[in-house]
Amino acid sequence: MKYDLLLKAGHVIDPANGLDSKMDVGIRDGKIAAVARDLPSSQAATAIDASGRLVTPGLIDLHTHSYGYFAWTFPDEYAFPAGVTTVVDAGGSGYRNFDDFKRTIIDKANVRLLVLLNIVGGGMLGPVEQDTAEMRPEPCAEVVRANPDVIVGVKAAHYRGRGWESVDGAVEAGEMSGTVAMIDYANHPDRTYRELITEHMRPGDMHTHMYGQQHAQIDEDRKVYDYVWEARKRGVLFDVGHGGGSFWFRVAVPSMEQGHVPDTISTDVHKGSFFIPRATMPITMSKLMNMGMSLQDAVAKSTIAPARNINQPELGTLSVGAEADVAVFELEEGEFGFVDSGRARMAGTKRLLCHMTVRAGEVVWDLDGLSRPAWETQGDYVRLDYRG
């Protein structure tokens, strides 16, 4: 057989390659083998009818929590039902406990699990996050450089003190290791949001939680401040980072109407954001689409854009030869409701639902059993062997 798995007649959206049409996707040996029209089903060990559905690269969630005290979730259980094949843990571990994170979770996960290493040596383990003595760029950068296959940048988060030790330390460690920094900014009277994005972040660094009400991005008339545009012009990037306390429709809607749109979509998923706000990738994408973002942009900002931001351009694409990370969605149309971090509701008419996720060529989520044979044809089966 030419293909182990063949996804037939789906609407392929692959922004990295400019694809947006009905096509087939052939997979062999865990890699994308072909993306073309009318690939013969007879050449596939398993052919799946994807007609009427969207086929995209596996999503990349740039801000998740898989380690530390911060209500983390085991990554596979969150990611695969959401069409996510790559998660980035944003600061759960630091230079002191990364090895434990890798041994206990990263090496056991099936999802691709990358890391933004916390500038705090102990990571997100409670009071240590406020200890400026733990914010050491040199050992942080050393651990980043020693693990380039897993660690893709540095994270600053949750520091409530008056100084810039957390932010500046993360940026310095990023500079020393040749990686980006993601900043989760906590307000303080002596540290303004304007200073953060116009003076302390480099081009390519990311401010996550961009639609949090806690950040001074819009004035009392809901107009985006001029310094936000100045920061964007400098090359500072803005990431959604929905979370349980960082996404408000009353901030996001007027910001998007004025063109302050995300560079990347991420969830900040954890136990406190998973249920009522539904901070998953498909639902967060759906919220933005109901606020005016196109489907194509939502896919791009969830695939190739985050891949490039963390210098992993081989991810987030259906290019031939790339690892076969694929998601299959239905774009539902009807009357839906969505909830923000303030527990307010917004009505919407479109919603993404993940039907299938393929990770490195293996079907790891199959909502409707599209990849499985009918039971009536299988005799006295106990458990059917399968390699998707």
mmCIF file with all atom_site columns, N, CA, C and O in Angstrom, residues 104-120:
data_model
loop_
_atom_site.group_PDB
_atom_site.id
_atom_site.type_symbol
_atom_site.label_atom_id
_atom_site.label_alt_id
_atom_site.label_comp_id
_atom_site.label_asym_id
_atom_site.label_entity_id
_atom_site.label_seq_id
_atom_site.pdbx_PDB_ins_code
_atom_site.Cartn_x
_atom_site.Cartn_y
_atom_site.Cartn_z
_atom_site.occupancy
_atom_site.B_iso_or_equiv
_atom_site.pdbx_formal_charge
_atom_site.auth_seq_id
_atom_site.auth_comp_id
_atom_site.auth_asym_id
_atom_site.auth_atom_id
_atom_site.pdbx_PDB_model_num
ATOM 1  N N  . THR A 1 104 ? 8.936  12.887 34.458 1.00 0.00 ? 104 THR A N  1
ATOM 2  C CA . THR A 1 104 ? 7.635  12.438 34.947 1.00 0.00 ? 104 THR A CA 1
ATOM 3  C C  . THR A 1 104 ? 6.488  12.700 33.979 1.00 0.00 ? 104 THR A C  1
ATOM 4  O O  . THR A 1 104 ? 5.476  11.987 34.014 1.00 0.00 ? 104 THR A O  1
ATOM 5  N N  . ILE A 1 105 ? 6.625  13.683 33.104 1.00 0.00 ? 105 ILE A N  1
ATOM 6  C CA . ILE A 1 105 ? 5.499  14.038 32.235 1.00 0.00 ? 105 ILE A CA 1
ATOM 7  C C  . ILE A 1 105 ? 5.887  14.104 30.768 1.00 0.00 ? 105 ILE A C  1
ATOM 8  O O  . ILE A 1 105 ? 5.268  13.445 29.915 1.00 0.00 ? 105 ILE A O  1
ATOM 9  N N  . ILE A 1 106 ? 6.905  14.870 30.428 1.00 0.00 ? 106 ILE A N  1
ATOM 10 C CA . ILE A 1 106 ? 7.246  15.053 29.008 1.00 0.00 ? 106 ILE A CA 1
ATOM 11 C C  . ILE A 1 106 ? 7.538  13.722 28.339 1.00 0.00 ? 106 ILE A C  1
ATOM 12 O O  . ILE A 1 106 ? 7.022  13.425 27.250 1.00 0.00 ? 106 ILE A O  1
ATOM 13 N N  . ASP A 1 107 ? 8.379  12.913 28.966 1.00 0.00 ? 107 ASP A N  1
ATOM 14 C CA . ASP A 1 107 ? 8.779  11.642 28.354 1.00 0.00 ? 107 ASP A CA 1
ATOM 15 C C  . ASP A 1 107 ? 7.640  10.627 28.307 1.00 0.00 ? 107 ASP A C  1
ATOM 16 O O  . ASP A 1 107 ? 7.730  9.641  27.571 1.00 0.00 ? 107 ASP A O  1
ATOM 17 N N  . LYS A 1 108 ? 6.571  10.862 29.069 1.00 0.00 ? 108 LYS A N  1
ATOM 18 C CA . LYS A 1 108 ? 5.449  9.921  29.094 1.00 0.00 ? 108 LYS A CA 1
ATOM 19 C C  . LYS A 1 108 ? 4.276  10.373 28.225 1.00 0.00 ? 108 LYS A C  1
ATOM 20 O O  . LYS A 1 108 ? 3.341  9.607  28.005 1.00 0.00 ? 108 LYS A O  1
ATOM 21 N N  . ALA A 1 109 ? 4.306  11.595 27.765 1.00 0.00 ? 109 ALA A N  1
ATOM 22 C CA . ALA A 1 109 ? 3.207  12.125 26.967 1.00 0.00 ? 109 ALA A CA 1
ATOM 23 C C  . ALA A 1 109 ? 3.321  11.669 25.521 1.00 0.00 ? 109 ALA A C  1
ATOM 24 O O  . ALA A 1 109 ? 4.421  11.493 24.993 1.00 0.00 ? 109 ALA A O  1
ATOM 25 N N  . ASN A 1 110 ? 2.171  11.496 24.869 1.00 0.00 ? 110 ASN A N  1
ATOM 26 C CA . ASN A 1 110 ? 2.147  11.191 23.444 1.00 0.00 ? 110 ASN A CA 1
ATOM 27 C C  . ASN A 1 110 ? 2.033  12.445 22.592 1.00 0.00 ? 110 ASN A C  1
ATOM 28 O O  . ASN A 1 110 ? 2.492  12.473 21.453 1.00 0.00 ? 110 ASN A O  1
ATOM 29 N N  . VAL A 1 111 ? 1.405  13.476 23.137 1.00 0.00 ? 111 VAL A N  1
ATOM 30 C CA . VAL A 1 111 ? 1.393  14.757 22.448 1.00 0.00 ? 111 VAL A CA 1
ATOM 31 C C  . VAL A 1 111 ? 2.814  15.310 22.439 1.00 0.00 ? 111 VAL A C  1
ATOM 32 O O  . VAL A 1 111 ? 3.628  14.977 23.313 1.00 0.00 ? 111 VAL A O  1
ATOM 33 N N  . ARG A 1 112 ? 3.132  16.111 21.444 1.00 0.00 ? 112 ARG A N  1
ATOM 34 C CA . ARG A 1 112 ? 4.434  16.786 21.448 1.00 0.00 ? 112 ARG A CA 1
ATOM 35 C C  . ARG A 1 112 ? 4.366  17.881 22.511 1.00 0.00 ? 112 ARG A C  1
ATOM 36 O O  . ARG A 1 112 ? 3.558  18.793 22.427 1.00 0.00 ? 112 ARG A O  1
ATOM 37 N N  . LEU A 1 113 ? 5.232  17.781 23.498 1.00 0.00 ? 113 LEU A N  1
ATOM 38 C CA . LEU A 1 113 ? 5.203  18.703 24.634 1.00 0.00 ? 113 LEU A CA 1
ATOM 39 C C  . LEU A 1 113 ? 6.493  19.516 24.665 1.00 0.00 ? 113 LEU A C  1
ATOM 40 O O  . LEU A 1 113 ? 7.577  18.982 24.922 1.00 0.00 ? 113 LEU A O  1
ATOM 41 N N  . LEU A 1 114 ? 6.367  20.797 24.357 1.00 0.00 ? 114 LEU A N  1
ATOM 42 C CA . LEU A 1 114 ? 7.487  21.723 24.380 1.00 0.00 ? 114 LEU A CA 1
ATOM 43 C C  . LEU A 1 114 ? 7.373  22.611 25.615 1.00 0.00 ? 114 LEU A C  1
ATOM 44 O O  . LEU A 1 114 ? 6.360  22.617 26.301 1.00 0.00 ? 114 LEU A O  1
ATOM 45 N N  . VAL A 1 115 ? 8.408  23.399 25.869 1.00 0.00 ? 115 VAL A N  1
ATOM 46 C CA . VAL A 1 115 ? 8.499  24.106 27.150 1.00 0.00 ? 115 VAL A CA 1
ATOM 47 C C  . VAL A 1 115 ? 8.987  25.536 26.952 1.00 0.00 ? 115 VAL A C  1
ATOM 48 O O  . VAL A 1 115 ? 9.940  25.784 26.200 1.00 0.00 ? 115 VAL A O  1
ATOM 49 N N  . LEU A 1 116 ? 8.317  26.463 27.635 1.00 0.00 ? 116 LEU A N  1
ATOM 50 C CA . LEU A 1 116 ? 8.865  27.787 27.910 1.00 0.00 ? 116 LEU A CA 1
ATOM 51 C C  . LEU A 1 116 ? 9.324  27.751 29.365 1.00 0.00 ? 116 LEU A C  1
ATOM 52 O O  . LEU A 1 116 ? 8.504  27.653 30.285 1.00 0.00 ? 116 LEU A O  1
ATOM 53 N N  . LEU A 1 117 ? 10.619 27.789 29.594 1.00 0.00 ? 117 LEU A N  1
ATOM 54 C CA . LEU A 1 117 ? 11.187 27.587 30.928 1.00 0.00 ? 117 LEU A CA 1
ATOM 55 C C  . LEU A 1 117 ? 11.016 28.841 31.777 1.00 0.00 ? 117 LEU A C  1
ATOM 56 O O  . LEU A 1 117 ? 11.328 29.952 31.335 1.00 0.00 ? 117 LEU A O  1
ATOM 57 N N  . ASN A 1 118 ? 10.520 28.660 32.985 1.00 0.00 ? 118 ASN A N  1
ATOM 58 C CA . ASN A 1 118 ? 10.301 29.783 33.883 1.00 0.00 ? 118 ASN A CA 1
ATOM 59 C C  . ASN A 1 118 ? 11.632 30.411 34.286 1.00 0.00 ? 118 ASN A C  1
ATOM 60 O O  . ASN A 1 118 ? 12.606 29.709 34.567 1.00 0.00 ? 118 ASN A O  1
ATOM 61 N N  . ILE A 1 119 ? 11.677 31.740 34.312 1.00 0.00 ? 119 ILE A N  1
ATOM 62 C CA . ILE A 1 119 ? 12.878 32.421 34.791 1.00 0.00 ? 119 ILE A CA 1
ATOM 63 C C  . ILE A 1 119 ? 13.108 32.142 36.273 1.00 0.00 ? 119 ILE A C  1
ATOM 64 O O  . ILE A 1 119 ? 14.239 32.203 36.767 1.00 0.00 ? 119 ILE A O  1
ATOM 65 N N  . VAL A 1 120 ? 12.051 31.774 37.000 1.00 0.00 ? 120 VAL A N  1
ATOM 66 C CA . VAL A 1 120 ? 12.167 31.378 38.413 1.00 0.00 ? 120 VAL A CA 1
ATOM 67 C C  . VAL A 1 120 ? 12.652 29.936 38.475 1.00 0.00 ? 120 VAL A C  1
ATOM 68 O O  . VAL A 1 120 ? 12.065 29.048 37.844 1.00 0.00 ? 120 VAL A O  1
#
